[in-house]
Amino acid sequence: MTSPRAARRTLLAVPTALGAVGALVLTALPAAATATPGQIATSRTNGVSYLRSLQGADGSYAGAGLSNEWAFSAFASAGTAAADVSPGGDTSKNARTVYRAHLAAPGWPGTSPVVTDYERGIINAYSAGIDPARVSASRNLVADTYAHWQHSAPGYWGSPSNFNGTVFALISLGGAKTRSGAQRVPQALLDRSVATVRANQHNDGGWDFSRAEGDPDALAKPGDIDMTGAAMASLCVSGVPASDPAITKARAFLKSKLINNSGAFAAMFGANTDSNGWAVSGLNACGINPQTGDFLTPAGKTPVDFLIAQQFKPGGGFKYQPTDTTPSAYASIDGLRAVAGGGFIAAPPTPTTAGASRWAATADFTPGTATSLALTVDDGTSLKVCSVAFTPTAKTTTLGAVLDAASSSATPAGCVTSVTPGSGTGTITALNGKANSGGSTWKASVDGAGASTATRNKEIKLGDTISLRYGS
């Protein structure tokens, strides 16, 4: 998989081979005026039923080749916990448990992973109720993503030419809060990539999947409906308000693409559920109502109207294009998520299955099992980001041990070049040649908690996202 967007396009071109689909295909809903709460509730219920039918007999949604794991963000947006989705009522094969094992497998995500593999994992693990930093003793998806930070192009994640890797980094890292609901990563990290997304906004207010920053010709090209929705979501999930000029410009771009008689957006592939779904999810993420004001056409149609008109009744699946006669798995995921009011990532609902907790997470390091931790080092001038690989010797470790490992086992390299003192348990007085001075000292925080004096003996646990900052 090279990108979330590219994968979606591939999936749309391949028929879904699922025996249960045929039984769910009946008649599509007729076009209607502004969708009512009742219509939305019915669409949500039917959509969830259809997505349940996509589950494999082994409980899976993800696997080799084409994958329906994006269903987890749609389920969560619609109020259904992945832990409650089980084939034939066999709770031992519930979707969350099976997906967690899939992500934890040593061979995942393949021999040539790219950053969007890990971003996809974060988004869907979080939505399924799996702490993405604590999938297993060896799998930390946040750290896996940090390994793809571009020191040569700060703000970009993965190849800068594949801009959507940066968009989905913000959606995943900004959207995947801790289990207590706190922001997991430092705001300075999000802000750097927010600036990058801003720099890639086209002149017409939209975005597409390629890098445009610094290229007048690329910036002058038309934006794309899908990536405009995703880019809007990436900004808003990272703290940018809906009143921000970048969002208002993107909103105007989407408004200009609205088709009067259907409520669809005029996308590059023609009016379709996926493009409308991504645009509506972007609006949802920014708290912009997709059924009023700018998005209610003179004919009384809205983007949500179009989506519901694409849905089969009562089967619940969504067509990709209006002329299609069978539902598409990906269109059904995108359509349900948007109609249910979701962005691209959603906090997991509490399961109703007896004994199932809201979150699944591994608590401790396993001594002798290689793992990784996410680390940022901000000296006030430059921000370094890396994944630190090491093998713990106990159920917890120390900040000093992590920094020592980072000096030789960090990806990208150069996150930590020197630490003073180099041993012991005391206060860290200098890092990367920057020494404590007066009221400016090195401070450490974990998982977005309050920062305190950085000491070598500070306890670090499995999956902790570590932030070191120099200042007062």
Short mmCIF file of C-alpha atoms in Angstrom, two decimals:
data_model
loop_
_atom_site.label_atom_id
_atom_site.label_comp_id
_atom_site.label_asym_id
_atom_site.label_seq_id
_atom_site.Cartn_x
_atom_site.Cartn_y
_atom_site.Cartn_z
CA MET A 1 0.00 0.00 0.00
CA THR A 2 1.49 3.31 -1.03
CA SER A 3 -1.13 5.63 0.44
CA PRO A 4 -4.58 5.58 2.00
CA ARG A 5 -5.95 7.40 -1.02
CA ALA A 6 -4.27 5.17 -3.60
CA ALA A 7 -5.48 2.08 -1.81
CA ARG A 8 -9.03 3.36 -1.86
CA ARG A 9 -8.84 3.93 -5.61
CA THR A 10 -7.51 0.41 -6.15
CA LEU A 11 -10.28 -1.04 -4.06
CA LEU A 12 -12.90 0.85 -5.96
CA ALA A 13 -11.74 -0.71 -9.19
CA VAL A 14 -11.98 -4.30 -7.91
CA PRO A 15 -15.34 -6.03 -7.39
CA THR A 16 -16.02 -7.22 -3.85
CA ALA A 17 -16.16 -11.02 -3.71
CA LEU A 18 -18.37 -11.65 -0.72
CA GLY A 19 -21.24 -14.07 -0.83
CA ALA A 20 -23.25 -12.09 1.71
CA VAL A 21 -23.34 -9.01 -0.48
CA GLY A 22 -25.87 -10.31 -2.98
CA ALA A 23 -28.48 -10.85 -0.30
CA LEU A 24 -28.08 -7.26 0.85
CA VAL A 25 -28.55 -5.63 -2.54
CA LEU A 26 -32.13 -4.52 -2.95
CA THR A 27 -33.22 -1.10 -4.09
CA ALA A 28 -31.38 2.17 -3.66
CA LEU A 29 -32.98 4.99 -1.74
CA PRO A 30 -34.48 7.65 -3.97
CA ALA A 31 -32.99 11.12 -3.94
CA ALA A 32 -34.52 13.28 -1.24
CA ALA A 33 -34.27 16.74 0.23
CA THR A 34 -32.21 17.56 3.34
CA ALA A 35 -31.73 14.35 5.29
CA THR A 36 -33.73 14.23 8.52
CA PRO A 37 -32.41 12.84 11.81
CA GLY A 38 -34.63 9.81 11.28
CA GLN A 39 -33.23 9.16 7.82
CA ILE A 40 -29.69 9.51 9.12
CA ALA A 41 -30.42 7.09 11.98
CA THR A 42 -31.84 4.53 9.55
CA SER A 43 -28.89 4.96 7.22
CA ARG A 44 -26.52 4.45 10.13
CA THR A 45 -28.28 1.30 11.33
CA ASN A 46 -28.43 -0.23 7.86
CA GLY A 47 -24.84 0.79 7.12
CA VAL A 48 -23.57 -0.92 10.26
CA SER A 49 -25.43 -4.09 9.30
CA TYR A 50 -23.79 -4.09 5.89
CA LEU A 51 -20.30 -3.56 7.32
CA ARG A 52 -20.89 -6.44 9.72
CA SER A 53 -21.51 -8.64 6.67
CA LEU A 54 -18.00 -7.87 5.40
CA GLN A 55 -16.35 -9.60 8.37
CA GLY A 56 -14.48 -12.78 7.55
CA ALA A 57 -15.39 -16.09 9.16
CA ASP A 58 -12.18 -15.80 11.18
CA GLY A 59 -13.27 -12.39 12.49
CA SER A 60 -11.00 -10.40 10.18
CA TYR A 61 -11.43 -7.18 8.29
CA ALA A 62 -7.76 -6.82 7.37
CA GLY A 63 -5.38 -9.19 5.68
CA ALA A 64 -3.24 -9.71 2.63
CA GLY A 65 -4.24 -7.73 -0.46
CA LEU A 66 -7.38 -5.62 -0.37
CA SER A 67 -8.50 -4.69 3.10
CA ASN A 68 -11.64 -3.41 4.79
CA GLU A 69 -9.99 -2.35 8.05
CA TRP A 70 -11.15 1.23 7.47
CA ALA A 71 -14.49 -0.12 8.67
CA PHE A 72 -13.33 0.42 12.26
CA SER A 73 -13.44 4.22 11.96
CA ALA A 74 -16.90 3.93 10.40
CA PHE A 75 -18.12 1.57 13.14
CA ALA A 76 -16.85 3.91 15.86
CA SER A 77 -18.42 6.96 14.20
CA ALA A 78 -21.72 5.09 14.10
CA GLY A 79 -21.49 4.10 17.77
CA THR A 80 -20.57 0.43 17.31
CA ALA A 81 -17.57 -0.99 19.14
CA ALA A 82 -15.29 -3.30 17.17
CA ALA A 83 -15.21 -5.62 20.17
CA ASP A 84 -18.96 -6.16 19.66
CA VAL A 85 -18.54 -7.29 16.03
CA SER A 86 -18.16 -11.07 15.96
CA PRO A 87 -18.87 -13.67 13.26
CA GLY A 88 -21.85 -15.77 14.24
CA GLY A 89 -21.71 -14.43 17.78
CA ASP A 90 -18.31 -16.05 18.46
CA THR A 91 -16.82 -13.38 20.73
CA SER A 92 -13.41 -15.10 20.69
CA LYS A 93 -13.17 -13.90 17.08
CA ASN A 94 -14.34 -10.35 17.70
CA ALA A 95 -13.00 -7.82 15.22
CA ARG A 96 -10.84 -5.96 17.73
CA THR A 97 -9.02 -9.05 18.99
CA VAL A 98 -8.38 -10.33 15.48
CA TYR A 99 -7.20 -6.94 14.20
CA ARG A 100 -4.87 -6.50 17.15
CA ALA A 101 -3.24 -9.85 16.40
CA HIS A 102 -2.95 -8.82 12.75
CA LEU A 103 -1.08 -5.61 13.65
CA ALA A 104 1.15 -7.38 16.18
CA ALA A 105 2.29 -10.05 13.73
CA PRO A 106 6.07 -9.85 13.10
CA GLY A 107 5.57 -9.78 9.33
CA TRP A 108 3.15 -6.85 9.32
CA PRO A 109 2.98 -4.61 7.29
CA GLY A 110 5.32 -6.32 4.81
CA THR A 111 8.88 -6.09 3.57
CA SER A 112 8.72 -2.53 2.21
CA PRO A 113 6.51 -0.54 4.59
CA VAL A 114 5.71 3.11 4.04
CA VAL A 115 4.50 5.69 6.53
CA THR A 116 0.86 5.42 5.48
CA ASP A 117 0.84 1.76 6.56
CA TYR A 118 1.47 2.84 10.13
CA GLU A 119 -0.88 5.83 9.93
CA ARG A 120 -3.64 3.54 8.70
CA GLY A 121 -2.83 1.24 11.60
CA ILE A 122 -3.06 4.06 14.15
CA ILE A 123 -6.36 5.39 12.82
CA ASN A 124 -8.08 2.02 12.75
CA ALA A 125 -6.51 0.60 15.92
CA TYR A 126 -7.56 3.67 17.88
CA SER A 127 -11.07 3.58 16.42
CA ALA A 128 -11.28 -0.13 17.28
CA GLY A 129 -10.30 0.50 20.90
CA ILE A 130 -6.66 -0.61 20.65
CA ASP A 131 -4.05 1.73 22.13
CA PRO A 132 -1.88 2.25 19.03
CA ALA A 133 1.29 2.72 21.08
CA ARG A 134 0.66 -0.49 23.03
CA VAL A 135 -0.60 -3.00 20.47
CA SER A 136 1.83 -5.57 21.87
CA ALA A 137 5.15 -5.71 23.68
CA SER A 138 6.89 -5.25 20.33
CA ARG A 139 4.42 -3.15 18.31
CA ASN A 140 4.20 0.61 18.87
CA LEU A 141 2.51 2.24 15.88
CA VAL A 142 3.27 5.77 17.09
CA ALA A 143 6.97 4.98 17.23
CA ASP A 144 6.73 3.27 13.85
CA THR A 145 5.31 6.49 12.42
CA TYR A 146 7.94 8.68 14.11
CA ALA A 147 10.59 6.70 12.21
CA HIS A 148 9.34 8.32 8.99
CA TRP A 149 9.84 11.96 10.05
CA GLN A 150 11.85 13.82 7.43
CA HIS A 151 14.74 15.72 9.05
CA SER A 152 15.69 17.02 5.59
CA ALA A 153 12.16 18.36 5.06
CA PRO A 154 10.82 19.12 8.56
CA GLY A 155 7.05 18.82 8.75
CA TYR A 156 6.79 16.04 6.16
CA TRP A 157 6.26 12.36 6.97
CA GLY A 158 7.51 9.78 4.51
CA SER A 159 8.45 10.85 1.02
CA PRO A 160 7.65 14.58 0.72
CA SER A 161 6.46 13.99 -2.84
CA ASN A 162 3.62 11.85 -1.44
CA PHE A 163 1.94 14.67 0.45
CA ASN A 164 -0.91 12.59 1.81
CA GLY A 165 1.57 10.83 4.09
CA THR A 166 1.84 14.13 5.94
CA VAL A 167 -1.92 14.70 5.97
CA PHE A 168 -2.59 11.29 7.48
CA ALA A 169 0.26 11.72 9.97
CA LEU A 170 -1.64 14.66 11.44
CA ILE A 171 -4.96 12.80 11.40
CA SER A 172 -3.43 9.79 13.15
CA LEU A 173 -1.07 11.48 15.61
CA GLY A 174 -3.40 14.38 16.37
CA GLY A 175 -6.51 12.24 16.52
CA ALA A 176 -5.29 9.23 18.51
CA LYS A 177 -5.54 10.56 22.04
CA THR A 178 -4.38 8.64 25.09
CA ARG A 179 -6.81 6.32 26.81
CA SER A 180 -7.62 9.15 29.24
CA GLY A 181 -8.37 11.51 26.34
CA ALA A 182 -5.19 13.63 26.48
CA GLN A 183 -3.24 14.78 23.45
CA ARG A 184 -0.50 12.19 23.06
CA VAL A 185 2.10 14.07 21.02
CA PRO A 186 3.53 17.56 21.63
CA GLN A 187 1.74 20.47 19.99
CA ALA A 188 5.05 21.71 18.58
CA LEU A 189 5.23 18.54 16.48
CA LEU A 190 1.70 18.97 15.16
CA ASP A 191 2.30 22.67 14.49
CA ARG A 192 5.30 21.93 12.29
CA SER A 193 3.23 19.67 10.06
CA VAL A 194 0.26 22.05 10.17
CA ALA A 195 2.57 24.65 8.60
CA THR A 196 3.46 22.11 5.93
CA VAL A 197 -0.18 21.42 5.11
CA ARG A 198 -0.82 25.15 4.86
CA ALA A 199 2.11 25.54 2.46
CA ASN A 200 0.61 22.89 0.16
CA GLN A 201 -2.84 24.46 -0.18
CA HIS A 202 -3.56 25.22 -3.81
CA ASN A 203 -4.56 28.63 -5.03
CA ASP A 204 -8.18 27.51 -5.40
CA GLY A 205 -8.33 26.47 -1.71
CA GLY A 206 -8.06 22.73 -2.28
CA TRP A 207 -5.29 20.15 -1.96
CA ASP A 208 -4.29 16.99 -3.79
CA PHE A 209 -2.11 14.02 -2.86
CA SER A 210 1.14 15.42 -4.30
CA ARG A 211 3.51 18.00 -2.86
CA ALA A 212 2.84 21.52 -4.15
CA GLU A 213 4.85 23.65 -1.71
CA GLY A 214 7.25 25.98 -3.48
CA ASP A 215 5.99 25.01 -6.94
CA PRO A 216 3.85 27.78 -8.53
CA ASP A 217 2.63 25.45 -11.29
CA ALA A 218 1.52 22.77 -8.82
CA LEU A 219 -0.16 25.34 -6.58
CA ALA A 220 -2.07 26.65 -9.60
CA LYS A 221 -3.52 23.22 -10.41
CA PRO A 222 -7.10 22.38 -9.39
CA GLY A 223 -7.53 20.88 -5.95
CA ASP A 224 -9.04 17.45 -5.38
CA ILE A 225 -12.26 16.85 -3.43
CA ASP A 226 -10.97 13.82 -1.52
CA MET A 227 -7.68 15.29 -0.32
CA THR A 228 -9.29 18.62 0.49
CA GLY A 229 -11.57 16.82 2.93
CA ALA A 230 -8.63 14.92 4.42
CA ALA A 231 -6.42 18.02 4.66
CA MET A 232 -9.19 19.96 6.40
CA ALA A 233 -9.54 17.13 8.91
CA SER A 234 -5.78 17.02 9.46
CA LEU A 235 -5.74 20.71 10.37
CA CYS A 236 -8.79 20.66 12.61
CA VAL A 237 -7.79 17.52 14.51
CA SER A 238 -4.47 19.29 15.20
CA GLY A 239 -6.11 22.31 16.81
CA VAL A 240 -6.77 24.63 13.86
CA PRO A 241 -10.20 26.29 14.29
CA ALA A 242 -12.88 26.29 11.59
CA SER A 243 -12.54 30.07 11.39
CA ASP A 244 -8.92 29.81 10.25
CA PRO A 245 -8.31 31.23 6.74
CA ALA A 246 -7.03 27.87 5.44
CA ILE A 247 -10.29 26.21 6.47
CA THR A 248 -12.54 28.97 5.18
CA LYS A 249 -10.71 28.88 1.85
CA ALA A 250 -11.10 25.10 1.66
CA ARG A 251 -14.77 25.43 2.59
CA ALA A 252 -15.28 27.87 -0.29
CA PHE A 253 -13.51 25.45 -2.63
CA LEU A 254 -15.87 22.63 -1.69
CA LYS A 255 -18.89 24.91 -1.98
CA SER A 256 -17.82 25.81 -5.53
CA LYS A 257 -17.84 22.12 -6.46
CA LEU A 258 -21.32 21.35 -5.14
CA ILE A 259 -23.78 20.06 -7.76
CA ASN A 260 -27.15 21.78 -7.40
CA ASN A 261 -29.56 18.97 -8.24
CA SER A 262 -27.91 16.17 -6.22
CA GLY A 263 -25.73 17.57 -3.44
CA ALA A 264 -22.74 15.66 -4.84
CA PHE A 265 -19.33 17.24 -5.29
CA ALA A 266 -17.93 17.44 -8.82
CA ALA A 267 -14.95 15.14 -8.22
CA MET A 268 -12.22 14.15 -10.69
CA PHE A 269 -13.76 10.66 -10.97
CA GLY A 270 -17.26 12.07 -11.33
CA ALA A 271 -19.86 12.27 -8.58
CA ASN A 272 -19.17 9.37 -6.24
CA THR A 273 -19.65 8.21 -2.66
CA ASP A 274 -15.98 8.08 -1.70
CA SER A 275 -15.22 11.67 -2.69
CA ASN A 276 -18.41 12.94 -1.06
CA GLY A 277 -17.62 10.87 2.03
CA TRP A 278 -14.12 12.27 2.39
CA ALA A 279 -15.36 15.84 1.90
CA VAL A 280 -18.16 15.41 4.45
CA SER A 281 -15.79 13.78 6.93
CA GLY A 282 -13.49 16.78 6.55
CA LEU A 283 -16.39 19.12 7.26
CA ASN A 284 -17.44 16.96 10.22
CA ALA A 285 -13.92 17.03 11.66
CA CYS A 286 -13.98 20.83 11.55
CA GLY A 287 -17.44 21.10 13.11
CA ILE A 288 -18.97 22.44 9.89
CA ASN A 289 -22.54 21.30 9.26
CA PRO A 290 -22.68 19.67 5.80
CA GLN A 291 -26.44 20.22 5.54
CA THR A 292 -26.83 23.95 6.04
CA GLY A 293 -25.54 27.25 4.71
CA ASP A 294 -22.83 26.74 2.11
CA PHE A 295 -23.76 23.10 1.63
CA LEU A 296 -27.49 23.43 1.03
CA THR A 297 -28.00 23.98 -2.69
CA PRO A 298 -30.75 26.18 -4.20
CA ALA A 299 -32.49 22.91 -5.15
CA GLY A 300 -32.54 21.91 -1.47
CA LYS A 301 -29.88 19.21 -1.74
CA THR A 302 -26.89 18.53 0.51
CA PRO A 303 -23.84 16.24 0.38
CA VAL A 304 -25.52 14.02 2.98
CA ASP A 305 -28.60 13.73 0.75
CA PHE A 306 -26.37 12.45 -2.02
CA LEU A 307 -24.74 9.88 0.24
CA ILE A 308 -28.04 8.51 1.52
CA ALA A 309 -29.35 8.35 -2.06
CA GLN A 310 -26.35 6.13 -2.84
CA GLN A 311 -27.29 3.63 -0.14
CA PHE A 312 -29.24 0.42 -0.82
CA LYS A 313 -32.34 -0.10 1.28
CA PRO A 314 -32.54 -2.08 3.48
CA GLY A 315 -29.21 -3.75 2.59
CA GLY A 316 -27.20 -0.79 3.85
CA GLY A 317 -24.32 -0.89 1.38
CA PHE A 318 -23.41 2.19 -0.67
CA LYS A 319 -22.82 2.40 -4.41
CA TYR A 320 -19.60 4.01 -5.59
CA GLN A 321 -21.24 5.86 -8.50
CA PRO A 322 -24.93 6.58 -9.08
CA THR A 323 -25.08 4.21 -12.05
CA ASP A 324 -23.70 1.21 -10.13
CA THR A 325 -26.03 -1.67 -9.34
CA THR A 326 -24.08 -3.28 -6.49
CA PRO A 327 -22.51 -1.86 -3.34
CA SER A 328 -18.80 -1.22 -2.86
CA ALA A 329 -17.15 -2.08 0.44
CA TYR A 330 -15.02 1.07 0.45
CA ALA A 331 -17.85 3.32 -0.64
CA SER A 332 -19.94 1.82 2.16
CA ILE A 333 -17.23 2.56 4.71
CA ASP A 334 -16.73 6.14 3.52
CA GLY A 335 -20.45 6.75 3.18
CA LEU A 336 -21.39 5.43 6.61
CA ARG A 337 -18.58 7.27 8.40
CA ALA A 338 -19.65 10.56 6.85
CA VAL A 339 -23.40 10.13 7.32
CA ALA A 340 -22.81 9.14 10.96
CA GLY A 341 -21.04 12.46 11.53
CA GLY A 342 -17.50 11.11 11.76
CA GLY A 343 -14.17 12.48 10.66
CA PHE A 344 -11.43 10.08 9.61
CA ILE A 345 -10.72 8.83 13.13
CA ALA A 346 -13.12 8.30 16.03
CA ALA A 347 -12.86 7.53 19.73
CA PRO A 348 -14.07 3.98 20.37
CA PRO A 349 -17.48 3.43 21.97
CA THR A 350 -17.70 1.31 25.11
CA PRO A 351 -18.51 -2.30 24.12
CA THR A 352 -21.77 -3.90 25.22
CA THR A 353 -20.29 -7.41 25.19
CA ALA A 354 -20.02 -8.71 28.74
CA GLY A 355 -16.50 -8.42 30.10
CA ALA A 356 -15.16 -6.37 27.17
CA SER A 357 -13.30 -3.20 28.15
CA ARG A 358 -13.24 -0.04 26.10
CA TRP A 359 -9.50 -0.36 25.48
CA ALA A 360 -7.10 -3.18 24.70
CA ALA A 361 -3.46 -2.46 25.52
CA THR A 362 -0.28 -4.22 26.64
CA ALA A 363 0.88 -2.82 29.99
CA ASP A 364 4.55 -3.73 30.38
CA PHE A 365 7.75 -4.34 28.47
CA THR A 366 8.65 -7.97 28.04
CA PRO A 367 12.30 -8.35 29.10
CA GLY A 368 14.35 -9.51 26.14
CA THR A 369 11.73 -8.53 23.53
CA ALA A 370 12.86 -5.78 21.16
CA THR A 371 10.56 -2.78 21.04
CA SER A 372 10.53 0.94 20.22
CA LEU A 373 9.48 4.25 21.74
CA ALA A 374 8.52 7.59 20.18
CA LEU A 375 10.78 10.52 21.14
CA THR A 376 10.88 14.24 20.36
CA VAL A 377 13.69 16.59 21.40
CA ASP A 378 12.88 20.30 21.17
CA ASP A 379 15.72 22.67 22.09
CA GLY A 380 13.68 25.77 21.25
CA THR A 381 15.39 26.17 17.88
CA SER A 382 15.10 22.80 16.23
CA LEU A 383 12.75 19.85 16.68
CA LYS A 384 14.12 16.34 16.36
CA VAL A 385 11.79 13.37 15.99
CA CYS A 386 12.69 9.69 16.09
CA SER A 387 11.78 6.13 16.95
CA VAL A 388 14.15 4.60 19.49
CA ALA A 389 14.78 0.87 19.20
CA PHE A 390 15.99 -1.04 22.25
CA THR A 391 15.58 -4.28 24.14
CA PRO A 392 14.35 -3.82 27.72
CA THR A 393 15.68 -5.85 30.63
CA ALA A 394 12.71 -5.26 32.94
CA LYS A 395 9.00 -4.41 32.83
CA THR A 396 9.85 -0.69 32.89
CA THR A 397 12.91 1.30 31.91
CA THR A 398 14.35 4.76 32.54
CA LEU A 399 14.67 7.95 30.52
CA GLY A 400 18.44 7.65 30.76
CA ALA A 401 18.36 4.18 29.20
CA VAL A 402 16.14 5.43 26.36
CA LEU A 403 18.42 8.38 25.62
CA ASP A 404 21.48 6.16 25.69
CA ALA A 405 19.81 3.85 23.16
CA ALA A 406 18.74 6.82 21.02
CA SER A 407 22.35 7.88 20.50
CA SER A 408 22.96 4.74 18.43
CA SER A 409 19.59 3.16 17.62
CA ALA A 410 17.27 5.97 16.54
CA THR A 411 15.43 6.30 13.24
CA PRO A 412 15.98 8.86 11.81
CA ALA A 413 19.48 9.09 13.28
CA GLY A 414 20.70 12.19 15.07
CA CYS A 415 17.83 12.60 17.51
CA VAL A 416 20.24 12.34 20.45
CA THR A 417 23.96 13.03 20.01
CA SER A 418 25.05 13.51 23.63
CA VAL A 419 23.62 13.32 27.16
CA THR A 420 25.04 14.78 30.35
CA PRO A 421 25.45 13.05 32.72
CA GLY A 422 26.13 9.90 30.76
CA SER A 423 25.27 7.61 33.66
CA GLY A 424 23.64 7.57 37.08
CA THR A 425 20.18 8.70 38.12
CA GLY A 426 20.42 12.48 38.38
CA THR A 427 19.11 15.52 36.55
CA ILE A 428 19.92 15.80 32.86
CA THR A 429 22.00 18.96 32.67
CA ALA A 430 22.75 18.97 28.94
CA LEU A 431 21.36 17.29 25.84
CA ASN A 432 22.77 17.51 22.33
CA GLY A 433 25.23 20.13 23.59
CA LYS A 434 22.49 22.40 24.99
CA ALA A 435 23.14 22.93 28.70
CA ASN A 436 20.78 24.06 31.42
CA SER A 437 21.24 27.77 32.03
CA GLY A 438 19.48 29.94 34.59
CA GLY A 439 15.74 29.38 34.31
CA SER A 440 16.04 27.42 31.07
CA THR A 441 16.38 23.69 31.65
CA TRP A 442 15.52 20.36 30.06
CA LYS A 443 12.07 19.06 30.95
CA ALA A 444 10.40 15.77 30.14
CA SER A 445 6.80 14.71 29.69
CA VAL A 446 5.14 11.45 28.75
CA ASP A 447 1.90 11.01 26.78
CA GLY A 448 1.11 14.72 26.96
CA ALA A 449 1.25 14.95 30.76
CA GLY A 450 2.72 18.00 32.49
CA ALA A 451 6.46 18.49 32.00
CA SER A 452 8.90 18.18 34.90
CA THR A 453 12.66 18.29 35.33
CA ALA A 454 14.26 15.67 33.10
CA THR A 455 16.12 13.08 35.15
CA ARG A 456 17.91 9.93 34.07
CA ASN A 457 15.88 7.83 36.51
CA LYS A 458 12.48 9.01 35.28
CA GLU A 459 10.37 5.87 34.81
CA ILE A 460 9.38 5.03 31.24
CA LYS A 461 6.74 2.42 30.48
CA LEU A 462 5.79 0.46 27.40
CA GLY A 463 4.31 2.68 24.70
CA ASP A 464 5.14 5.99 26.37
CA THR A 465 5.43 8.88 23.92
CA ILE A 466 8.35 10.91 25.29
CA SER A 467 8.80 14.64 24.83
CA LEU A 468 11.94 16.52 25.91
CA ARG A 469 11.79 20.30 25.78
CA TYR A 470 14.30 23.01 26.66
CA GLY A 471 12.96 26.19 28.22
CA SER A 472 11.61 27.87 31.32
#
